[in-house]
PDB file of C-alpha atoms and ligand atoms in Angstrom:
ATOM      1  CA  UNK U   1       0.291 -14.325  18.615  1.00 91.00           C
ATOM      2  CA  UNK U   2       3.417 -14.299  16.419  1.00 95.00           C
ATOM      3  CA  UNK U   3       4.290 -11.942  13.565  1.00 97.00           C
ATOM      4  CA  UNK U   4       6.292 -13.411  10.688  1.00 97.00           C
ATOM      5  CA  UNK U   5       7.944 -11.066   8.210  1.00 96.00           C
ATOM      6  CA  UNK U   6       8.569 -11.927   4.580  1.00 97.00           C
ATOM      7  CA  UNK U   7      11.389 -10.371   2.567  1.00 97.00           C
ATOM      8  CA  UNK U   8       9.297  -7.483   1.178  1.00 97.00           C
ATOM      9  CA  UNK U   9       8.053  -6.274   4.556  1.00 96.00           C
ATOM     10  CA  UNK U  10      10.830  -6.727   7.098  1.00 92.00           C
ATOM     11  CA  UNK U  11      10.587  -3.349   8.803  1.00 94.00           C
ATOM     12  CA  UNK U  12       6.790  -3.149   8.712  1.00 97.00           C
ATOM     13  CA  UNK U  13       6.469  -6.639  10.229  1.00 98.00           C
ATOM     14  CA  UNK U  14       8.912  -5.680  13.004  1.00 97.00           C
ATOM     15  CA  UNK U  15       7.039  -2.431  13.677  1.00 97.00           C
ATOM     16  CA  UNK U  16       3.765  -4.330  13.813  1.00 98.00           C
ATOM     17  CA  UNK U  17       5.089  -6.919  16.286  1.00 97.00           C
ATOM     18  CA  UNK U  18       6.252  -4.045  18.472  1.00 97.00           C
ATOM     19  CA  UNK U  19       2.860  -2.321  18.259  1.00 97.00           C
ATOM     20  CA  UNK U  20       1.099  -5.575  19.157  1.00 96.00           C
ATOM     21  CA  UNK U  21       3.646  -6.466  21.853  1.00 96.00           C
ATOM     22  CA  UNK U  22       4.207  -9.899  20.282  1.00 95.00           C
ATOM     23  CA  UNK U  23       7.116 -12.025  19.133  1.00 95.00           C
ATOM     24  CA  UNK U  24       8.625 -11.293  15.702  1.00 96.00           C
ATOM     25  CA  UNK U  25      10.188 -13.946  13.500  1.00 95.00           C
ATOM     26  CA  UNK U  26      11.989 -13.192  10.254  1.00 95.00           C
ATOM     27  CA  UNK U  27      11.380 -16.156   7.968  1.00 95.00           C
ATOM     28  CA  UNK U  28      14.359 -17.690   6.174  1.00 96.00           C
ATOM     29  CA  UNK U  29      13.851 -17.151   2.460  1.00 97.00           C
ATOM     30  CA  UNK U  30      16.385 -18.202  -0.122  1.00 97.00           C
ATOM     31  CA  UNK U  31      16.275 -18.274  -3.906  1.00 96.00           C
ATOM     32  CA  UNK U  32      17.617 -21.398  -5.605  1.00 97.00           C
ATOM     33  CA  UNK U  33      19.930 -20.892  -8.605  1.00 97.00           C
ATOM     34  CA  UNK U  34      16.902 -21.359 -10.899  1.00 96.00           C
ATOM     35  CA  UNK U  35      15.090 -18.578  -8.937  1.00 94.00           C
ATOM     36  CA  UNK U  36      12.607 -20.888  -7.229  1.00 97.00           C
ATOM     37  CA  UNK U  37      11.823 -19.836  -3.685  1.00 97.00           C
ATOM     38  CA  UNK U  38      12.753 -21.750  -0.503  1.00 98.00           C
ATOM     39  CA  UNK U  39      10.978 -20.775   2.713  1.00 97.00           C
ATOM     40  CA  UNK U  40      11.530 -21.950   6.278  1.00 97.00           C
ATOM     41  CA  UNK U  41      10.110 -20.669   9.561  1.00 96.00           C
ATOM     42  CA  UNK U  42      12.738 -21.722  12.055  1.00 93.00           C
ATOM     43  CA  UNK U  43      10.498 -22.672  14.997  1.00 87.00           C
ATOM     44  CA  UNK U  44       9.717 -26.037  16.652  1.00 86.00           C
ATOM     45  CA  UNK U  45       5.975 -25.507  16.320  1.00 83.00           C
ATOM     46  CA  UNK U  46       3.508 -22.650  15.981  1.00 87.00           C
ATOM     47  CA  UNK U  47       0.598 -23.611  18.179  1.00 77.00           C
ATOM     48  CA  UNK U  48      -0.595 -20.024  18.066  1.00 84.00           C
ATOM     49  CA  UNK U  49      -2.236 -17.372  15.913  1.00 93.00           C
ATOM     50  CA  UNK U  50       0.196 -16.319  13.225  1.00 97.00           C
ATOM     51  CA  UNK U  51       0.313 -13.067  11.296  1.00 97.00           C
ATOM     52  CA  UNK U  52       2.260 -13.139   8.031  1.00 98.00           C
ATOM     53  CA  UNK U  53       3.316  -9.793   6.544  1.00 98.00           C
ATOM     54  CA  UNK U  54       4.381  -9.932   2.915  1.00 98.00           C
ATOM     55  CA  UNK U  55       3.547  -8.186  -0.349  1.00 98.00           C
ATOM     56  CA  UNK U  56       2.163 -10.037  -3.362  1.00 97.00           C
ATOM     57  CA  UNK U  57       3.955  -7.722  -5.792  1.00 96.00           C
ATOM     58  CA  UNK U  58       6.042  -8.338  -7.835  1.00 95.00           C
ATOM     59  CA  UNK U  59       5.149 -11.914  -8.787  1.00 96.00           C
ATOM     60  CA  UNK U  60       7.988 -13.592  -6.872  1.00 96.00           C
ATOM     61  CA  UNK U  61       6.642 -12.042  -3.657  1.00 97.00           C
ATOM     62  CA  UNK U  62       3.276 -13.706  -4.252  1.00 97.00           C
ATOM     63  CA  UNK U  63       4.956 -17.119  -4.381  1.00 97.00           C
ATOM     64  CA  UNK U  64       6.832 -16.296  -1.180  1.00 98.00           C
ATOM     65  CA  UNK U  65       3.547 -15.337   0.536  1.00 98.00           C
ATOM     66  CA  UNK U  66       1.915 -18.643  -0.420  1.00 98.00           C
ATOM     67  CA  UNK U  67       4.932 -20.614   0.814  1.00 98.00           C
ATOM     68  CA  UNK U  68       5.031 -18.662   4.095  1.00 98.00           C
ATOM     69  CA  UNK U  69       1.367 -19.488   4.664  1.00 98.00           C
ATOM     70  CA  UNK U  70       2.005 -23.180   3.997  1.00 97.00           C
ATOM     71  CA  UNK U  71       5.094 -23.238   6.241  1.00 97.00           C
ATOM     72  CA  UNK U  72       3.044 -21.720   9.099  1.00 97.00           C
ATOM     73  CA  UNK U  73       0.199 -24.202   8.512  1.00 96.00           C
ATOM     74  CA  UNK U  74       2.719 -27.080   8.484  1.00 95.00           C
ATOM     75  CA  UNK U  75       3.986 -26.006  11.928  1.00 95.00           C
ATOM     76  CA  UNK U  76       0.437 -26.172  13.319  1.00 95.00           C
ATOM     77  CA  UNK U  77      -0.572 -22.489  13.339  1.00 96.00           C
ATOM     78  CA  UNK U  78      -4.100 -22.206  14.780  1.00 94.00           C
ATOM     79  CA  UNK U  79      -5.154 -19.287  12.621  1.00 95.00           C
ATOM     80  CA  UNK U  80      -3.203 -17.575   9.858  1.00 97.00           C
ATOM     81  CA  UNK U  81      -3.831 -13.903   9.167  1.00 97.00           C
ATOM     82  CA  UNK U  82      -2.181 -12.695   5.977  1.00 98.00           C
ATOM     83  CA  UNK U  83      -1.308  -9.013   5.806  1.00 98.00           C
ATOM     84  CA  UNK U  84      -0.584  -7.904   2.261  1.00 98.00           C
ATOM     85  CA  UNK U  85       0.681  -4.316   2.551  1.00 98.00           C
ATOM     86  CA  UNK U  86       0.725  -3.842  -1.230  1.00 98.00           C
ATOM     87  CA  UNK U  87      -1.647  -6.134  -3.024  1.00 97.00           C
ATOM     88  CA  UNK U  88      -0.522  -6.721  -6.615  1.00 94.00           C
ATOM     89  CA  UNK U  89      -3.030  -7.052  -9.470  1.00 95.00           C
ATOM     90  CA  UNK U  90      -5.753  -5.121  -7.578  1.00 94.00           C
ATOM     91  CA  UNK U  91      -6.312  -2.868 -10.596  1.00 91.00           C
ATOM     92  CA  UNK U  92      -7.357  -5.783 -12.873  1.00 95.00           C
ATOM     93  CA  UNK U  93     -10.617  -6.211 -10.969  1.00 96.00           C
ATOM     94  CA  UNK U  94     -12.762  -6.918 -14.033  1.00 97.00           C
ATOM     95  CA  UNK U  95     -12.610  -8.497 -17.467  1.00 98.00           C
ATOM     96  CA  UNK U  96     -12.404  -5.112 -19.195  1.00 97.00           C
ATOM     97  CA  UNK U  97     -11.967  -6.806 -22.593  1.00 97.00           C
ATOM     98  CA  UNK U  98     -13.280 -10.211 -23.585  1.00 97.00           C
ATOM     99  CA  UNK U  99     -10.725 -12.957 -22.970  1.00 98.00           C
ATOM    100  CA  UNK U 100      -8.822 -11.171 -20.174  1.00 98.00           C
ATOM    101  CA  UNK U 101      -7.934 -12.832 -16.885  1.00 98.00           C
ATOM    102  CA  UNK U 102      -9.720 -11.604 -13.766  1.00 98.00           C
ATOM    103  CA  UNK U 103      -6.350 -11.191 -12.051  1.00 97.00           C
ATOM    104  CA  UNK U 104      -7.476  -9.685  -8.727  1.00 97.00           C
ATOM    105  CA  UNK U 105      -9.827 -12.616  -8.075  1.00 98.00           C
ATOM    106  CA  UNK U 106      -7.151 -15.197  -8.933  1.00 97.00           C
ATOM    107  CA  UNK U 107      -4.747 -13.625  -6.418  1.00 97.00           C
ATOM    108  CA  UNK U 108      -7.404 -13.370  -3.690  1.00 97.00           C
ATOM    109  CA  UNK U 109      -8.450 -16.992  -4.125  1.00 97.00           C
ATOM    110  CA  UNK U 110      -4.838 -18.205  -4.046  1.00 97.00           C
ATOM    111  CA  UNK U 111      -4.348 -16.460  -0.696  1.00 97.00           C
ATOM    112  CA  UNK U 112      -7.278 -18.203   0.987  1.00 96.00           C
ATOM    113  CA  UNK U 113      -5.842 -21.732   0.617  1.00 93.00           C
ATOM    114  CA  UNK U 114      -4.136 -21.571   4.033  1.00 93.00           C
ATOM    115  CA  UNK U 115      -5.409 -18.317   5.504  1.00 96.00           C
ATOM    116  CA  UNK U 116      -8.666 -17.361   7.207  1.00 94.00           C
ATOM    117  CA  UNK U 117      -8.114 -13.624   7.463  1.00 97.00           C
ATOM    118  CA  UNK U 118      -6.805 -11.255   4.786  1.00 98.00           C
ATOM    119  CA  UNK U 119      -5.740  -7.696   5.592  1.00 98.00           C
ATOM    120  CA  UNK U 120      -4.782  -5.151   2.939  1.00 98.00           C
ATOM    121  CA  UNK U 121      -3.783  -1.492   3.194  1.00 98.00           C
ATOM    122  CA  UNK U 122      -5.513   1.033   0.903  1.00 97.00           C
ATOM    123  CA  UNK U 123      -6.223  -1.674  -1.648  1.00 96.00           C
ATOM    124  CA  UNK U 124      -7.142  -0.054  -4.969  1.00 91.00           C
ATOM    125  CA  UNK U 125     -10.801  -1.166  -4.781  1.00 90.00           C
ATOM    126  CA  UNK U 126     -11.814  -2.733  -1.444  1.00 95.00           C
ATOM    127  CA  UNK U 127     -14.740  -4.502  -3.159  1.00 95.00           C
ATOM    128  CA  UNK U 128     -12.280  -7.141  -4.446  1.00 97.00           C
ATOM    129  CA  UNK U 129     -11.932  -8.417  -0.865  1.00 98.00           C
ATOM    130  CA  UNK U 130     -15.473  -9.842  -1.203  1.00 98.00           C
ATOM    131  CA  UNK U 131     -13.904 -12.653  -3.259  1.00 98.00           C
ATOM    132  CA  UNK U 132     -12.029 -13.856  -0.142  1.00 98.00           C
ATOM    133  CA  UNK U 133     -14.035 -16.510   1.673  1.00 96.00           C
ATOM    134  CA  UNK U 134     -13.015 -15.497   5.201  1.00 96.00           C
ATOM    135  CA  UNK U 135     -12.526 -12.356   7.302  1.00 96.00           C
ATOM    136  CA  UNK U 136     -11.120  -9.291   5.561  1.00 97.00           C
ATOM    137  CA  UNK U 137     -10.061  -5.767   6.447  1.00 97.00           C
ATOM    138  CA  UNK U 138      -8.756  -2.922   4.360  1.00 98.00           C
ATOM    139  CA  UNK U 139      -6.743  -0.639   6.639  1.00 98.00           C
ATOM    140  CA  UNK U 140      -6.598   3.085   5.829  1.00 97.00           C
ATOM    141  CA  UNK U 141      -3.133   4.637   5.864  1.00 98.00           C
ATOM    142  CA  UNK U 142      -4.594   8.157   6.111  1.00 98.00           C
ATOM    143  CA  UNK U 143      -4.450   8.475   9.951  1.00 97.00           C
ATOM    144  CA  UNK U 144      -0.705   7.612   9.902  1.00 98.00           C
ATOM    145  CA  UNK U 145      -0.068   9.985   6.979  1.00 98.00           C
ATOM    146  CA  UNK U 146      -2.009  12.766   8.744  1.00 98.00           C
ATOM    147  CA  UNK U 147      -0.099  12.243  11.990  1.00 98.00           C
ATOM    148  CA  UNK U 148       3.224  12.383  10.128  1.00 98.00           C
ATOM    149  CA  UNK U 149       2.386  15.780   8.571  1.00 98.00           C
ATOM    150  CA  UNK U 150       0.663  17.276  11.600  1.00 96.00           C
ATOM    151  CA  UNK U 151       2.604  20.388  12.626  1.00 94.00           C
ATOM    152  CA  UNK U 152       4.487  20.601   9.295  1.00 94.00           C
ATOM    153  CA  UNK U 153       2.708  23.757   8.126  1.00 96.00           C
ATOM    154  CA  UNK U 154       0.525  22.115   5.461  1.00 98.00           C
ATOM    155  CA  UNK U 155      -2.383  24.468   4.579  1.00 96.00           C
ATOM    156  CA  UNK U 156      -4.054  22.522   1.779  1.00 97.00           C
ATOM    157  CA  UNK U 157      -4.437  18.799   1.067  1.00 98.00           C
ATOM    158  CA  UNK U 158      -5.223  17.794  -2.514  1.00 97.00           C
ATOM    159  CA  UNK U 159      -6.531  14.662  -4.174  1.00 96.00           C
ATOM    160  CA  UNK U 160      -5.496  14.219  -7.841  1.00 95.00           C
ATOM    161  CA  UNK U 161      -9.149  13.576  -8.744  1.00 93.00           C
ATOM    162  CA  UNK U 162     -12.548  13.520  -7.107  1.00 93.00           C
ATOM    163  CA  UNK U 163     -12.427   9.727  -6.640  1.00 90.00           C
ATOM    164  CA  UNK U 164      -9.467  10.108  -4.274  1.00 93.00           C
ATOM    165  CA  UNK U 165     -11.152  12.756  -2.104  1.00 96.00           C
ATOM    166  CA  UNK U 166     -12.019  10.469   0.808  1.00 96.00           C
ATOM    167  CA  UNK U 167      -8.362   9.676   1.496  1.00 97.00           C
ATOM    168  CA  UNK U 168      -7.321  13.334   1.149  1.00 98.00           C
ATOM    169  CA  UNK U 169     -10.149  14.405   3.464  1.00 98.00           C
ATOM    170  CA  UNK U 170      -9.096  11.895   6.122  1.00 98.00           C
ATOM    171  CA  UNK U 171      -5.534  13.252   5.998  1.00 98.00           C
ATOM    172  CA  UNK U 172      -6.722  16.890   6.025  1.00 98.00           C
ATOM    173  CA  UNK U 173      -8.912  16.230   9.061  1.00 98.00           C
ATOM    174  CA  UNK U 174      -5.968  14.959  11.125  1.00 97.00           C
ATOM    175  CA  UNK U 175      -3.805  17.932  10.082  1.00 97.00           C
ATOM    176  CA  UNK U 176      -6.608  20.494  10.351  1.00 97.00           C
ATOM    177  CA  UNK U 177      -5.991  21.733   6.771  1.00 97.00           C
ATOM    178  CA  UNK U 178      -8.309  22.605   3.887  1.00 96.00           C
ATOM    179  CA  UNK U 179      -9.012  19.945   1.276  1.00 97.00           C
ATOM    180  CA  UNK U 180      -9.811  20.052  -2.443  1.00 96.00           C
ATOM    181  CA  UNK U 181      -9.269  17.992  -5.563  1.00 96.00           C
ATOM    182  CA  UNK U 182      -7.822  18.465  -9.027  1.00 95.00           C
ATOM    183  CA  UNK U 183      -9.256  16.994 -12.225  1.00 92.00           C
ATOM    184  CA  UNK U 184      -7.136  14.255 -13.711  1.00 90.00           C
ATOM    185  CA  UNK U 185      -7.386  12.634 -17.126  1.00 87.00           C
ATOM    186  CA  UNK U 186      -4.983   9.828 -18.034  1.00 84.00           C
ATOM    187  CA  UNK U 187      -3.770  10.161 -21.625  1.00 86.00           C
ATOM    188  CA  UNK U 188      -1.432   7.122 -21.597  1.00 82.00           C
ATOM    189  CA  UNK U 189       0.448   4.892 -19.140  1.00 78.00           C
ATOM    190  CA  UNK U 190       2.861   7.715 -18.247  1.00 77.00           C
ATOM    191  CA  UNK U 191       1.108  10.891 -19.368  1.00 83.00           C
ATOM    192  CA  UNK U 192      -1.539  12.532 -17.242  1.00 86.00           C
ATOM    193  CA  UNK U 193      -3.306  15.843 -17.824  1.00 87.00           C
ATOM    194  CA  UNK U 194      -4.762  17.992 -15.066  1.00 88.00           C
ATOM    195  CA  UNK U 195      -7.635  20.172 -16.231  1.00 84.00           C
ATOM    196  CA  UNK U 196      -7.286  23.802 -15.098  1.00 75.00           C
ATOM    197  CA  UNK U 197      -9.368  24.167 -11.965  1.00 83.00           C
ATOM    198  CA  UNK U 198     -10.036  27.018  -9.629  1.00 85.00           C
ATOM    199  CA  UNK U 199      -8.345  25.774  -6.458  1.00 91.00           C
ATOM    200  CA  UNK U 200      -7.318  28.329  -3.841  1.00 93.00           C
ATOM    201  CA  UNK U 201      -3.644  27.318  -3.596  1.00 95.00           C
ATOM    202  CA  UNK U 202      -1.952  30.752  -3.792  1.00 96.00           C
ATOM    203  CA  UNK U 203       0.878  31.029  -1.225  1.00 97.00           C
ATOM    204  CA  UNK U 204      -0.171  27.755   0.392  1.00 97.00           C
ATOM    205  CA  UNK U 205       1.904  24.746   1.375  1.00 98.00           C
ATOM    206  CA  UNK U 206       0.133  22.012  -0.566  1.00 98.00           C
ATOM    207  CA  UNK U 207       0.196  18.270   0.080  1.00 98.00           C
ATOM    208  CA  UNK U 208      -0.922  15.926  -2.742  1.00 98.00           C
ATOM    209  CA  UNK U 209      -2.150  12.566  -1.434  1.00 98.00           C
ATOM    210  CA  UNK U 210      -2.598   9.492  -3.654  1.00 97.00           C
ATOM    211  CA  UNK U 211      -2.863   5.755  -3.044  1.00 96.00           C
ATOM    212  CA  UNK U 212      -0.161   4.722  -5.525  1.00 95.00           C
ATOM    213  CA  UNK U 213       2.742   6.496  -7.178  1.00 96.00           C
ATOM    214  CA  UNK U 214       3.898   4.402 -10.099  1.00 95.00           C
ATOM    215  CA  UNK U 215       5.445   6.358 -12.987  1.00 94.00           C
ATOM    216  CA  UNK U 216       4.921   9.660 -11.144  1.00 95.00           C
ATOM    217  CA  UNK U 217       2.867  11.057 -14.050  1.00 94.00           C
ATOM    218  CA  UNK U 218      -0.141  11.864 -11.852  1.00 95.00           C
ATOM    219  CA  UNK U 219       1.832  13.710  -9.183  1.00 96.00           C
ATOM    220  CA  UNK U 220       3.966  15.549 -11.756  1.00 95.00           C
ATOM    221  CA  UNK U 221       0.851  16.872 -13.516  1.00 94.00           C
ATOM    222  CA  UNK U 222      -0.741  17.826 -10.182  1.00 96.00           C
ATOM    223  CA  UNK U 223       2.420  19.580  -8.967  1.00 97.00           C
ATOM    224  CA  UNK U 224       2.694  21.550 -12.217  1.00 95.00           C
ATOM    225  CA  UNK U 225      -0.933  22.620 -11.890  1.00 95.00           C
ATOM    226  CA  UNK U 226      -0.309  23.762  -8.297  1.00 96.00           C
ATOM    227  CA  UNK U 227       2.653  25.842  -9.457  1.00 95.00           C
ATOM    228  CA  UNK U 228       0.411  27.562 -12.007  1.00 94.00           C
ATOM    229  CA  UNK U 229      -1.935  28.244  -9.088  1.00 94.00           C
ATOM    230  CA  UNK U 230       1.068  29.812  -7.246  1.00 96.00           C
ATOM    231  CA  UNK U 231       1.313  27.342  -4.354  1.00 97.00           C
ATOM    232  CA  UNK U 232       4.249  28.197  -2.030  1.00 98.00           C
ATOM    233  CA  UNK U 233       5.400  24.570  -1.797  1.00 98.00           C
ATOM    234  CA  UNK U 234       4.274  21.189  -3.093  1.00 98.00           C
ATOM    235  CA  UNK U 235       4.817  17.957  -1.165  1.00 98.00           C
ATOM    236  CA  UNK U 236       3.643  14.566  -2.436  1.00 98.00           C
ATOM    237  CA  UNK U 237       2.765  11.513  -0.375  1.00 98.00           C
ATOM    238  CA  UNK U 238       1.335   8.125  -1.260  1.00 98.00           C
ATOM    239  CA  UNK U 239       0.522   4.903   0.491  1.00 98.00           C
ATOM    240  CA  UNK U 240       2.250   2.615  -2.017  1.00 98.00           C
ATOM    241  CA  UNK U 241       5.486   3.984  -3.468  1.00 98.00           C
ATOM    242  CA  UNK U 242       6.134   1.783  -6.492  1.00 97.00           C
ATOM    243  CA  UNK U 243       8.297   4.490  -8.112  1.00 97.00           C
ATOM    244  CA  UNK U 244       8.791   2.644 -11.383  1.00 95.00           C
ATOM    245  CA  UNK U 245      11.679   3.614 -13.665  1.00 91.00           C
ATOM    246  CA  UNK U 246      12.969   7.098 -12.734  1.00 94.00           C
ATOM    247  CA  UNK U 247       9.784   8.247 -10.966  1.00 97.00           C
ATOM    248  CA  UNK U 248      11.515   9.557  -7.823  1.00 97.00           C
ATOM    249  CA  UNK U 249      14.018  11.557  -9.844  1.00 97.00           C
ATOM    250  CA  UNK U 250      11.167  12.909 -11.979  1.00 96.00           C
ATOM    251  CA  UNK U 251       9.181  13.960  -8.896  1.00 97.00           C
ATOM    252  CA  UNK U 252      12.111  15.577  -7.130  1.00 97.00           C
ATOM    253  CA  UNK U 253      12.247  18.059 -10.027  1.00 97.00           C
ATOM    254  CA  UNK U 254       8.664  19.250  -9.501  1.00 97.00           C
ATOM    255  CA  UNK U 255       7.999  18.662  -5.761  1.00 98.00           C
ATOM    256  CA  UNK U 256       9.694  20.058  -2.676  1.00 98.00           C
ATOM    257  CA  UNK U 257       9.522  16.624  -1.030  1.00 98.00           C
ATOM    258  CA  UNK U 258       8.168  13.124  -1.719  1.00 98.00           C
ATOM    259  CA  UNK U 259       7.177  10.536   0.903  1.00 98.00           C
ATOM    260  CA  UNK U 260       5.456   7.159   1.076  1.00 98.00           C
ATOM    261  CA  UNK U 261       4.355   4.729   3.739  1.00 98.00           C
ATOM    262  CA  UNK U 262       6.285   1.526   4.364  1.00 98.00           C
ATOM    263  CA  UNK U 263       3.841  -0.814   2.547  1.00 98.00           C
ATOM    264  CA  UNK U 264       6.606  -0.897  -0.056  1.00 98.00           C
ATOM    265  CA  UNK U 265      10.011  -0.343   1.503  1.00 96.00           C
ATOM    266  CA  UNK U 266      12.079   2.258  -0.375  1.00 95.00           C
ATOM    267  CA  UNK U 267      14.269   5.301   0.291  1.00 95.00           C
ATOM    268  CA  UNK U 268      11.286   7.581   1.110  1.00 98.00           C
ATOM    269  CA  UNK U 269       9.058   5.081   2.975  1.00 98.00           C
ATOM    270  CA  UNK U 270       9.317   6.911   6.287  1.00 98.00           C
ATOM    271  CA  UNK U 271       5.672   6.660   7.393  1.00 98.00           C
ATOM    272  CA  UNK U 272       4.852   3.412   9.176  1.00 98.00           C
ATOM    273  CA  UNK U 273       1.325   2.042   8.824  1.00 98.00           C
ATOM    274  CA  UNK U 274       1.927  -0.437  11.674  1.00 98.00           C
ATOM    275  CA  UNK U 275      -0.037   1.612  14.291  1.00 98.00           C
ATOM    276  CA  UNK U 276      -3.153   1.620  12.133  1.00 98.00           C
ATOM    277  CA  UNK U 277      -2.877  -2.114  11.277  1.00 98.00           C
ATOM    278  CA  UNK U 278      -2.454  -2.890  15.000  1.00 98.00           C
ATOM    279  CA  UNK U 279      -5.524  -0.808  15.820  1.00 96.00           C
ATOM    280  CA  UNK U 280      -7.656  -2.730  13.311  1.00 95.00           C
ATOM    281  CA  UNK U 281      -6.281  -6.109  14.460  1.00 94.00           C
ATOM    282  CA  UNK U 282      -6.942  -5.314  18.130  1.00 88.00           C
ATOM    283  CA  UNK U 283     -10.618  -5.068  17.260  1.00 79.00           C
ATOM    284  CA  UNK U 284     -10.584  -8.281  15.202  1.00 66.00           C
ATOM    285  CA  UNK U 285      -8.390 -10.881  16.894  1.00 52.00           C
TER     286      UNK U 285
HETATM  287  C1  R5P V   1      -4.893   5.567 -10.128  1.00 96.02           C
HETATM  288  O1  R5P V   1      -6.066   5.216 -10.152  1.00 96.02           O
HETATM  289  C2  R5P V   1      -4.119   5.627  -8.864  1.00 96.02           C
HETATM  290  O2  R5P V   1      -4.901   6.148  -7.841  1.00 96.02           O
HETATM  291  C3  R5P V   1      -2.850   6.448  -9.019  1.00 96.02           C
HETATM  292  O3  R5P V   1      -3.184   7.799  -9.244  1.00 96.02           O
HETATM  293  C4  R5P V   1      -2.000   5.955 -10.151  1.00 96.02           C
HETATM  294  O4  R5P V   1      -1.778   4.568 -10.048  1.00 96.02           O
HETATM  295  C5  R5P V   1      -0.673   6.703 -10.193  1.00 96.02           C
HETATM  296  O5  R5P V   1       0.084   6.239 -11.262  1.00 96.02           O
HETATM  297  P1  R5P V   1       1.228   7.116 -11.895  1.00 96.02           P
HETATM  298  O6  R5P V   1       2.206   7.459 -10.821  1.00 96.02           O
HETATM  299  O7  R5P V   1       1.823   6.201 -12.952  1.00 96.02           O
HETATM  300  O8  R5P V   1       0.596   8.317 -12.504  1.00 96.02           O
END
């Protein structure tokens, strides 16, 4: 088995190869002056099972993923597993308005041209994986997040809304902390309101867990609510740290600390999800 890293997932791919005890290859990826992508896997042949690790967000990473798959197929890979740590377009999983594209399905179908196995991490709605005509797994980051915070004095784990409770509960179980949820309403792309809710946060070290931090609006509203509830400290963690615009700066003003996993590599992506991906793959491959 060989792990090939794309440009978006260099450290995660390396970590994963180490976890699996397999060879790691960093693909050669270059952008032409017109921005088109050139991909080469510098091996004689790949008569083996190949695992490609690369995000499909933003759009240029999707093209790179497709080219990596084709390069591996061209070298004779026996089976190609595509690991997409952050799967772009997962939120457009329906035609919410007439005439819209069903983006999530388009992306899934594009990925199955050369690949028989698709692995995502905390994909927004795992049901979209049913569109992939092959094996699929959605890996939960929660065990890795829980392990990271174990022993850090967290008393209370919070989901921003009830829908995110399962993830928060998984994290809380590893840490041995209490768990609860806030009540979120999105007013616009960047503005989120948290309804006042009777959560027992007084003098507690609270950890807010979400799948994605994009503008930071959700976490900011949750952190402000926890301050009203007199929490001692507020830490935020997410699986996918998109941190659009000035989100990190915005969150540093209302949280004691902000962390993410390494599905998107950034300055706070200190939690590796490689152990959990390896665990799932060991049972599959
Ligand atoms: C929403 O359904 C997600 O779980 C996140 O809460 C959301 O994407 C966070 O976005 P933002 O950081 O822009 O509030």
